[in-house]
mmCIF file with all atom_site columns, C-alpha atoms in Angstrom:
data_model
loop_
_atom_site.group_PDB
_atom_site.id
_atom_site.type_symbol
_atom_site.label_atom_id
_atom_site.label_alt_id
_atom_site.label_comp_id
_atom_site.label_asym_id
_atom_site.label_entity_id
_atom_site.label_seq_id
_atom_site.pdbx_PDB_ins_code
_atom_site.Cartn_x
_atom_site.Cartn_y
_atom_site.Cartn_z
_atom_site.occupancy
_atom_site.B_iso_or_equiv
_atom_site.pdbx_formal_charge
_atom_site.auth_seq_id
_atom_site.auth_comp_id
_atom_site.auth_asym_id
_atom_site.auth_atom_id
_atom_site.pdbx_PDB_model_num
ATOM 1   C CA . UNK M 1 1   ? 0.000  0.000  0.000  1.00 78.00 ? 1   UNK M CA 1
ATOM 2   C CA . UNK M 1 2   ? 1.430  3.386  -0.973 1.00 81.00 ? 2   UNK M CA 1
ATOM 3   C CA . UNK M 1 3   ? 0.669  5.121  2.331  1.00 86.00 ? 3   UNK M CA 1
ATOM 4   C CA . UNK M 1 4   ? 2.564  2.352  4.152  1.00 92.00 ? 4   UNK M CA 1
ATOM 5   C CA . UNK M 1 5   ? 5.434  3.113  1.778  1.00 92.00 ? 5   UNK M CA 1
ATOM 6   C CA . UNK M 1 6   ? 5.237  6.787  2.706  1.00 92.00 ? 6   UNK M CA 1
ATOM 7   C CA . UNK M 1 7   ? 5.274  5.946  6.433  1.00 94.00 ? 7   UNK M CA 1
ATOM 8   C CA . UNK M 1 8   ? 8.216  3.587  5.921  1.00 94.00 ? 8   UNK M CA 1
ATOM 9   C CA . UNK M 1 9   ? 10.068 6.207  3.872  1.00 95.00 ? 9   UNK M CA 1
ATOM 10  C CA . UNK M 1 10  ? 9.543  8.802  6.626  1.00 95.00 ? 10  UNK M CA 1
ATOM 11  C CA . UNK M 1 11  ? 10.841 6.317  9.213  1.00 95.00 ? 11  UNK M CA 1
ATOM 12  C CA . UNK M 1 12  ? 13.781 5.335  7.016  1.00 94.00 ? 12  UNK M CA 1
ATOM 13  C CA . UNK M 1 13  ? 14.719 9.008  6.524  1.00 95.00 ? 13  UNK M CA 1
ATOM 14  C CA . UNK M 1 14  ? 14.676 9.726  10.268 1.00 94.00 ? 14  UNK M CA 1
ATOM 15  C CA . UNK M 1 15  ? 11.458 11.754 10.061 1.00 96.00 ? 15  UNK M CA 1
ATOM 16  C CA . UNK M 1 16  ? 9.932  9.896  12.972 1.00 97.00 ? 16  UNK M CA 1
ATOM 17  C CA . UNK M 1 17  ? 7.254  12.468 13.758 1.00 96.00 ? 17  UNK M CA 1
ATOM 18  C CA . UNK M 1 18  ? 5.938  12.241 10.214 1.00 94.00 ? 18  UNK M CA 1
ATOM 19  C CA . UNK M 1 19  ? 6.079  8.463  10.399 1.00 96.00 ? 19  UNK M CA 1
ATOM 20  C CA . UNK M 1 20  ? 4.126  8.448  13.682 1.00 95.00 ? 20  UNK M CA 1
ATOM 21  C CA . UNK M 1 21  ? 1.413  10.648 12.167 1.00 93.00 ? 21  UNK M CA 1
ATOM 22  C CA . UNK M 1 22  ? 1.201  8.502  9.015  1.00 93.00 ? 22  UNK M CA 1
ATOM 23  C CA . UNK M 1 23  ? 1.105  5.259  11.009 1.00 95.00 ? 23  UNK M CA 1
ATOM 24  C CA . UNK M 1 24  ? -1.670 6.470  13.322 1.00 93.00 ? 24  UNK M CA 1
ATOM 25  C CA . UNK M 1 25  ? -3.957 6.886  10.315 1.00 91.00 ? 25  UNK M CA 1
ATOM 26  C CA . UNK M 1 26  ? -2.945 3.523  8.832  1.00 94.00 ? 26  UNK M CA 1
ATOM 27  C CA . UNK M 1 27  ? -3.694 1.658  12.065 1.00 94.00 ? 27  UNK M CA 1
ATOM 28  C CA . UNK M 1 28  ? -7.395 2.478  11.433 1.00 93.00 ? 28  UNK M CA 1
ATOM 29  C CA . UNK M 1 29  ? -7.284 1.158  7.832  1.00 92.00 ? 29  UNK M CA 1
ATOM 30  C CA . UNK M 1 30  ? -9.804 -1.497 6.731  1.00 93.00 ? 30  UNK M CA 1
ATOM 31  C CA . UNK M 1 31  ? -7.149 -3.730 5.131  1.00 94.00 ? 31  UNK M CA 1
ATOM 32  C CA . UNK M 1 32  ? -5.608 -6.045 7.758  1.00 94.00 ? 32  UNK M CA 1
ATOM 33  C CA . UNK M 1 33  ? -2.281 -6.250 5.872  1.00 94.00 ? 33  UNK M CA 1
ATOM 34  C CA . UNK M 1 34  ? -1.997 -2.460 5.854  1.00 94.00 ? 34  UNK M CA 1
ATOM 35  C CA . UNK M 1 35  ? -2.785 -2.455 9.584  1.00 95.00 ? 35  UNK M CA 1
ATOM 36  C CA . UNK M 1 36  ? -0.159 -5.137 10.242 1.00 96.00 ? 36  UNK M CA 1
ATOM 37  C CA . UNK M 1 37  ? 2.500  -3.234 8.273  1.00 95.00 ? 37  UNK M CA 1
ATOM 38  C CA . UNK M 1 38  ? 1.566  -0.033 10.090 1.00 95.00 ? 38  UNK M CA 1
ATOM 39  C CA . UNK M 1 39  ? 1.801  -1.821 13.439 1.00 97.00 ? 39  UNK M CA 1
ATOM 40  C CA . UNK M 1 40  ? 5.306  -3.034 12.543 1.00 96.00 ? 40  UNK M CA 1
ATOM 41  C CA . UNK M 1 41  ? 6.417  0.550  11.849 1.00 96.00 ? 41  UNK M CA 1
ATOM 42  C CA . UNK M 1 42  ? 4.628  1.769  14.992 1.00 97.00 ? 42  UNK M CA 1
ATOM 43  C CA . UNK M 1 43  ? 6.525  -0.826 17.042 1.00 97.00 ? 43  UNK M CA 1
ATOM 44  C CA . UNK M 1 44  ? 9.837  0.342  15.563 1.00 97.00 ? 44  UNK M CA 1
ATOM 45  C CA . UNK M 1 45  ? 8.979  3.965  16.341 1.00 97.00 ? 45  UNK M CA 1
ATOM 46  C CA . UNK M 1 46  ? 7.880  3.145  19.890 1.00 96.00 ? 46  UNK M CA 1
ATOM 47  C CA . UNK M 1 47  ? 11.041 1.109  20.414 1.00 97.00 ? 47  UNK M CA 1
ATOM 48  C CA . UNK M 1 48  ? 13.221 3.992  19.261 1.00 96.00 ? 48  UNK M CA 1
ATOM 49  C CA . UNK M 1 49  ? 11.338 6.441  21.456 1.00 97.00 ? 49  UNK M CA 1
ATOM 50  C CA . UNK M 1 50  ? 11.538 4.182  24.532 1.00 97.00 ? 50  UNK M CA 1
ATOM 51  C CA . UNK M 1 51  ? 15.245 3.504  23.924 1.00 98.00 ? 51  UNK M CA 1
ATOM 52  C CA . UNK M 1 52  ? 15.931 7.234  23.712 1.00 98.00 ? 52  UNK M CA 1
ATOM 53  C CA . UNK M 1 53  ? 13.840 7.938  26.806 1.00 98.00 ? 53  UNK M CA 1
ATOM 54  C CA . UNK M 1 54  ? 15.894 5.328  28.688 1.00 98.00 ? 54  UNK M CA 1
ATOM 55  C CA . UNK M 1 55  ? 19.155 6.847  27.405 1.00 98.00 ? 55  UNK M CA 1
ATOM 56  C CA . UNK M 1 56  ? 17.932 10.310 28.430 1.00 98.00 ? 56  UNK M CA 1
ATOM 57  C CA . UNK M 1 57  ? 17.223 9.020  31.945 1.00 98.00 ? 57  UNK M CA 1
ATOM 58  C CA . UNK M 1 58  ? 20.729 7.539  32.170 1.00 97.00 ? 58  UNK M CA 1
ATOM 59  C CA . UNK M 1 59  ? 22.285 10.825 30.997 1.00 97.00 ? 59  UNK M CA 1
ATOM 60  C CA . UNK M 1 60  ? 20.047 12.867 33.307 1.00 96.00 ? 60  UNK M CA 1
ATOM 61  C CA . UNK M 1 61  ? 20.746 10.671 36.345 1.00 95.00 ? 61  UNK M CA 1
ATOM 62  C CA . UNK M 1 62  ? 24.483 10.557 35.586 1.00 92.00 ? 62  UNK M CA 1
ATOM 63  C CA . UNK M 1 63  ? 24.852 14.305 35.114 1.00 93.00 ? 63  UNK M CA 1
ATOM 64  C CA . UNK M 1 64  ? 25.824 13.817 31.435 1.00 95.00 ? 64  UNK M CA 1
ATOM 65  C CA . UNK M 1 65  ? 23.931 16.963 30.509 1.00 97.00 ? 65  UNK M CA 1
ATOM 66  C CA . UNK M 1 66  ? 25.686 17.654 27.205 1.00 97.00 ? 66  UNK M CA 1
ATOM 67  C CA . UNK M 1 67  ? 24.800 14.160 25.985 1.00 97.00 ? 67  UNK M CA 1
ATOM 68  C CA . UNK M 1 68  ? 21.263 14.655 27.310 1.00 98.00 ? 68  UNK M CA 1
ATOM 69  C CA . UNK M 1 69  ? 20.811 17.929 25.410 1.00 98.00 ? 69  UNK M CA 1
ATOM 70  C CA . UNK M 1 70  ? 22.224 16.436 22.195 1.00 98.00 ? 70  UNK M CA 1
ATOM 71  C CA . UNK M 1 71  ? 19.802 13.494 22.457 1.00 98.00 ? 71  UNK M CA 1
ATOM 72  C CA . UNK M 1 72  ? 16.832 15.740 23.266 1.00 98.00 ? 72  UNK M CA 1
ATOM 73  C CA . UNK M 1 73  ? 17.586 18.183 20.463 1.00 98.00 ? 73  UNK M CA 1
ATOM 74  C CA . UNK M 1 74  ? 17.981 15.287 18.032 1.00 97.00 ? 74  UNK M CA 1
ATOM 75  C CA . UNK M 1 75  ? 14.649 13.795 19.064 1.00 97.00 ? 75  UNK M CA 1
ATOM 76  C CA . UNK M 1 76  ? 12.942 17.209 18.992 1.00 98.00 ? 76  UNK M CA 1
ATOM 77  C CA . UNK M 1 77  ? 13.933 17.442 15.331 1.00 97.00 ? 77  UNK M CA 1
ATOM 78  C CA . UNK M 1 78  ? 13.422 13.784 14.338 1.00 97.00 ? 78  UNK M CA 1
ATOM 79  C CA . UNK M 1 79  ? 10.017 13.459 16.039 1.00 97.00 ? 79  UNK M CA 1
ATOM 80  C CA . UNK M 1 80  ? 8.834  16.895 14.894 1.00 96.00 ? 80  UNK M CA 1
ATOM 81  C CA . UNK M 1 81  ? 5.062  17.166 14.739 1.00 94.00 ? 81  UNK M CA 1
ATOM 82  C CA . UNK M 1 82  ? 4.245  15.121 17.841 1.00 95.00 ? 82  UNK M CA 1
ATOM 83  C CA . UNK M 1 83  ? 4.081  16.012 21.546 1.00 96.00 ? 83  UNK M CA 1
ATOM 84  C CA . UNK M 1 84  ? 7.201  13.991 22.405 1.00 96.00 ? 84  UNK M CA 1
ATOM 85  C CA . UNK M 1 85  ? 9.238  16.354 20.188 1.00 97.00 ? 85  UNK M CA 1
ATOM 86  C CA . UNK M 1 86  ? 7.842  19.399 21.989 1.00 98.00 ? 86  UNK M CA 1
ATOM 87  C CA . UNK M 1 87  ? 8.672  17.832 25.351 1.00 98.00 ? 87  UNK M CA 1
ATOM 88  C CA . UNK M 1 88  ? 12.233 17.113 24.181 1.00 98.00 ? 88  UNK M CA 1
ATOM 89  C CA . UNK M 1 89  ? 12.723 20.649 22.866 1.00 98.00 ? 89  UNK M CA 1
ATOM 90  C CA . UNK M 1 90  ? 11.378 22.114 26.086 1.00 98.00 ? 90  UNK M CA 1
ATOM 91  C CA . UNK M 1 91  ? 13.623 19.995 28.318 1.00 98.00 ? 91  UNK M CA 1
ATOM 92  C CA . UNK M 1 92  ? 16.672 20.693 26.128 1.00 98.00 ? 92  UNK M CA 1
ATOM 93  C CA . UNK M 1 93  ? 16.055 24.450 26.341 1.00 98.00 ? 93  UNK M CA 1
ATOM 94  C CA . UNK M 1 94  ? 15.506 24.315 30.112 1.00 98.00 ? 94  UNK M CA 1
ATOM 95  C CA . UNK M 1 95  ? 18.620 22.155 30.640 1.00 98.00 ? 95  UNK M CA 1
ATOM 96  C CA . UNK M 1 96  ? 20.824 24.439 28.519 1.00 97.00 ? 96  UNK M CA 1
ATOM 97  C CA . UNK M 1 97  ? 19.663 27.449 30.528 1.00 98.00 ? 97  UNK M CA 1
ATOM 98  C CA . UNK M 1 98  ? 20.658 25.804 33.817 1.00 97.00 ? 98  UNK M CA 1
ATOM 99  C CA . UNK M 1 99  ? 23.816 26.333 35.816 1.00 96.00 ? 99  UNK M CA 1
ATOM 100 C CA . UNK M 1 100 ? 24.684 22.612 35.858 1.00 96.00 ? 100 UNK M CA 1
ATOM 101 C CA . UNK M 1 101 ? 24.734 22.437 32.042 1.00 97.00 ? 101 UNK M CA 1
ATOM 102 C CA . UNK M 1 102 ? 26.923 25.522 31.780 1.00 97.00 ? 102 UNK M CA 1
ATOM 103 C CA . UNK M 1 103 ? 29.331 23.983 34.296 1.00 96.00 ? 103 UNK M CA 1
ATOM 104 C CA . UNK M 1 104 ? 29.477 20.757 32.235 1.00 96.00 ? 104 UNK M CA 1
ATOM 105 C CA . UNK M 1 105 ? 30.414 22.743 29.132 1.00 97.00 ? 105 UNK M CA 1
ATOM 106 C CA . UNK M 1 106 ? 32.973 24.889 30.970 1.00 97.00 ? 106 UNK M CA 1
ATOM 107 C CA . UNK M 1 107 ? 34.588 21.859 32.637 1.00 97.00 ? 107 UNK M CA 1
ATOM 108 C CA . UNK M 1 108 ? 34.780 19.946 29.338 1.00 97.00 ? 108 UNK M CA 1
ATOM 109 C CA . UNK M 1 109 ? 36.332 22.941 27.575 1.00 97.00 ? 109 UNK M CA 1
ATOM 110 C CA . UNK M 1 110 ? 38.907 23.416 30.352 1.00 97.00 ? 110 UNK M CA 1
ATOM 111 C CA . UNK M 1 111 ? 39.820 19.724 30.320 1.00 97.00 ? 111 UNK M CA 1
ATOM 112 C CA . UNK M 1 112 ? 40.110 19.777 26.510 1.00 97.00 ? 112 UNK M CA 1
ATOM 113 C CA . UNK M 1 113 ? 42.534 22.726 26.763 1.00 96.00 ? 113 UNK M CA 1
ATOM 114 C CA . UNK M 1 114 ? 44.512 21.127 29.602 1.00 96.00 ? 114 UNK M CA 1
ATOM 115 C CA . UNK M 1 115 ? 44.818 17.568 28.281 1.00 94.00 ? 115 UNK M CA 1
ATOM 116 C CA . UNK M 1 116 ? 47.266 18.205 25.382 1.00 94.00 ? 116 UNK M CA 1
ATOM 117 C CA . UNK M 1 117 ? 49.706 20.022 27.677 1.00 94.00 ? 117 UNK M CA 1
ATOM 118 C CA . UNK M 1 118 ? 49.699 17.385 30.457 1.00 92.00 ? 118 UNK M CA 1
ATOM 119 C CA . UNK M 1 119 ? 52.463 15.317 28.853 1.00 89.00 ? 119 UNK M CA 1
ATOM 120 C CA . UNK M 1 120 ? 54.795 18.349 28.826 1.00 93.00 ? 120 UNK M CA 1
ATOM 121 C CA . UNK M 1 121 ? 54.145 19.229 32.478 1.00 93.00 ? 121 UNK M CA 1
ATOM 122 C CA . UNK M 1 122 ? 55.970 18.056 35.569 1.00 93.00 ? 122 UNK M CA 1
ATOM 123 C CA . UNK M 1 123 ? 53.891 15.367 37.295 1.00 92.00 ? 123 UNK M CA 1
ATOM 124 C CA . UNK M 1 124 ? 53.290 17.599 40.305 1.00 93.00 ? 124 UNK M CA 1
ATOM 125 C CA . UNK M 1 125 ? 52.007 20.440 38.084 1.00 95.00 ? 125 UNK M CA 1
ATOM 126 C CA . UNK M 1 126 ? 49.763 18.091 36.090 1.00 94.00 ? 126 UNK M CA 1
ATOM 127 C CA . UNK M 1 127 ? 48.400 16.669 39.334 1.00 95.00 ? 127 UNK M CA 1
ATOM 128 C CA . UNK M 1 128 ? 47.711 20.168 40.681 1.00 95.00 ? 128 UNK M CA 1
ATOM 129 C CA . UNK M 1 129 ? 45.946 21.277 37.481 1.00 96.00 ? 129 UNK M CA 1
ATOM 130 C CA . UNK M 1 130 ? 43.793 18.149 37.289 1.00 96.00 ? 130 UNK M CA 1
ATOM 131 C CA . UNK M 1 131 ? 42.876 18.264 40.976 1.00 96.00 ? 131 UNK M CA 1
ATOM 132 C CA . UNK M 1 132 ? 41.929 21.942 40.642 1.00 97.00 ? 132 UNK M CA 1
ATOM 133 C CA . UNK M 1 133 ? 39.584 21.139 37.756 1.00 97.00 ? 133 UNK M CA 1
ATOM 134 C CA . UNK M 1 134 ? 38.153 18.120 39.604 1.00 97.00 ? 134 UNK M CA 1
ATOM 135 C CA . UNK M 1 135 ? 37.559 20.245 42.722 1.00 97.00 ? 135 UNK M CA 1
ATOM 136 C CA . UNK M 1 136 ? 36.037 23.147 40.759 1.00 97.00 ? 136 UNK M CA 1
ATOM 137 C CA . UNK M 1 137 ? 33.619 20.886 38.818 1.00 97.00 ? 137 UNK M CA 1
ATOM 138 C CA . UNK M 1 138 ? 33.095 17.740 40.944 1.00 95.00 ? 138 UNK M CA 1
ATOM 139 C CA . UNK M 1 139 ? 29.622 16.938 39.608 1.00 92.00 ? 139 UNK M CA 1
ATOM 140 C CA . UNK M 1 140 ? 30.487 17.138 35.910 1.00 95.00 ? 140 UNK M CA 1
ATOM 141 C CA . UNK M 1 141 ? 31.693 14.335 33.637 1.00 96.00 ? 141 UNK M CA 1
ATOM 142 C CA . UNK M 1 142 ? 34.891 16.285 32.866 1.00 97.00 ? 142 UNK M CA 1
ATOM 143 C CA . UNK M 1 143 ? 35.480 16.953 36.562 1.00 97.00 ? 143 UNK M CA 1
ATOM 144 C CA . UNK M 1 144 ? 35.186 13.247 37.303 1.00 96.00 ? 144 UNK M CA 1
ATOM 145 C CA . UNK M 1 145 ? 37.461 12.467 34.351 1.00 96.00 ? 145 UNK M CA 1
ATOM 146 C CA . UNK M 1 146 ? 40.034 14.964 35.667 1.00 97.00 ? 146 UNK M CA 1
ATOM 147 C CA . UNK M 1 147 ? 39.929 13.235 39.067 1.00 96.00 ? 147 UNK M CA 1
ATOM 148 C CA . UNK M 1 148 ? 40.559 9.881  37.362 1.00 95.00 ? 148 UNK M CA 1
ATOM 149 C CA . UNK M 1 149 ? 43.423 11.323 35.287 1.00 95.00 ? 149 UNK M CA 1
ATOM 150 C CA . UNK M 1 150 ? 44.944 12.839 38.426 1.00 95.00 ? 150 UNK M CA 1
ATOM 151 C CA . UNK M 1 151 ? 45.378 9.356  39.895 1.00 93.00 ? 151 UNK M CA 1
ATOM 152 C CA . UNK M 1 152 ? 47.909 8.628  37.132 1.00 90.00 ? 152 UNK M CA 1
ATOM 153 C CA . UNK M 1 153 ? 50.093 11.489 38.398 1.00 89.00 ? 153 UNK M CA 1
ATOM 154 C CA . UNK M 1 154 ? 49.945 10.542 42.110 1.00 84.00 ? 154 UNK M CA 1
ATOM 155 C CA . UNK M 1 155 ? 52.976 8.257  41.849 1.00 70.00 ? 155 UNK M CA 1
#
């Protein structure tokens, strides 16, 4: 059926919101084969959405706010046209405006600038720099990474 093809094409092209809207109509179709094909696509879409919701929870709970925002912004675009996309866009915007997100970005940028110069530093200086970053941003992924890297210089 051509409308199943259109729904599949939308799914295949990462236009999940369009696919969801197309599938919802097809699930009410008279033809059982069309309904079955639509259900298959609906299951794929629901699986993707649930997988991303689970990943978002892991990122949220683990303080991986940059990964969270990237996932949410991606889903806001891919699922455009349905409420889930609006929820993702809203949470992404709110997260980016928060202090914790800004600290994640700042800590990552500082660690990215520091890392290349570590090998040229005296161990004691590298240790000091990494511990400073870890202490300044203890709840960020980069702060935790700096603390782990510091252990290598504690010899």
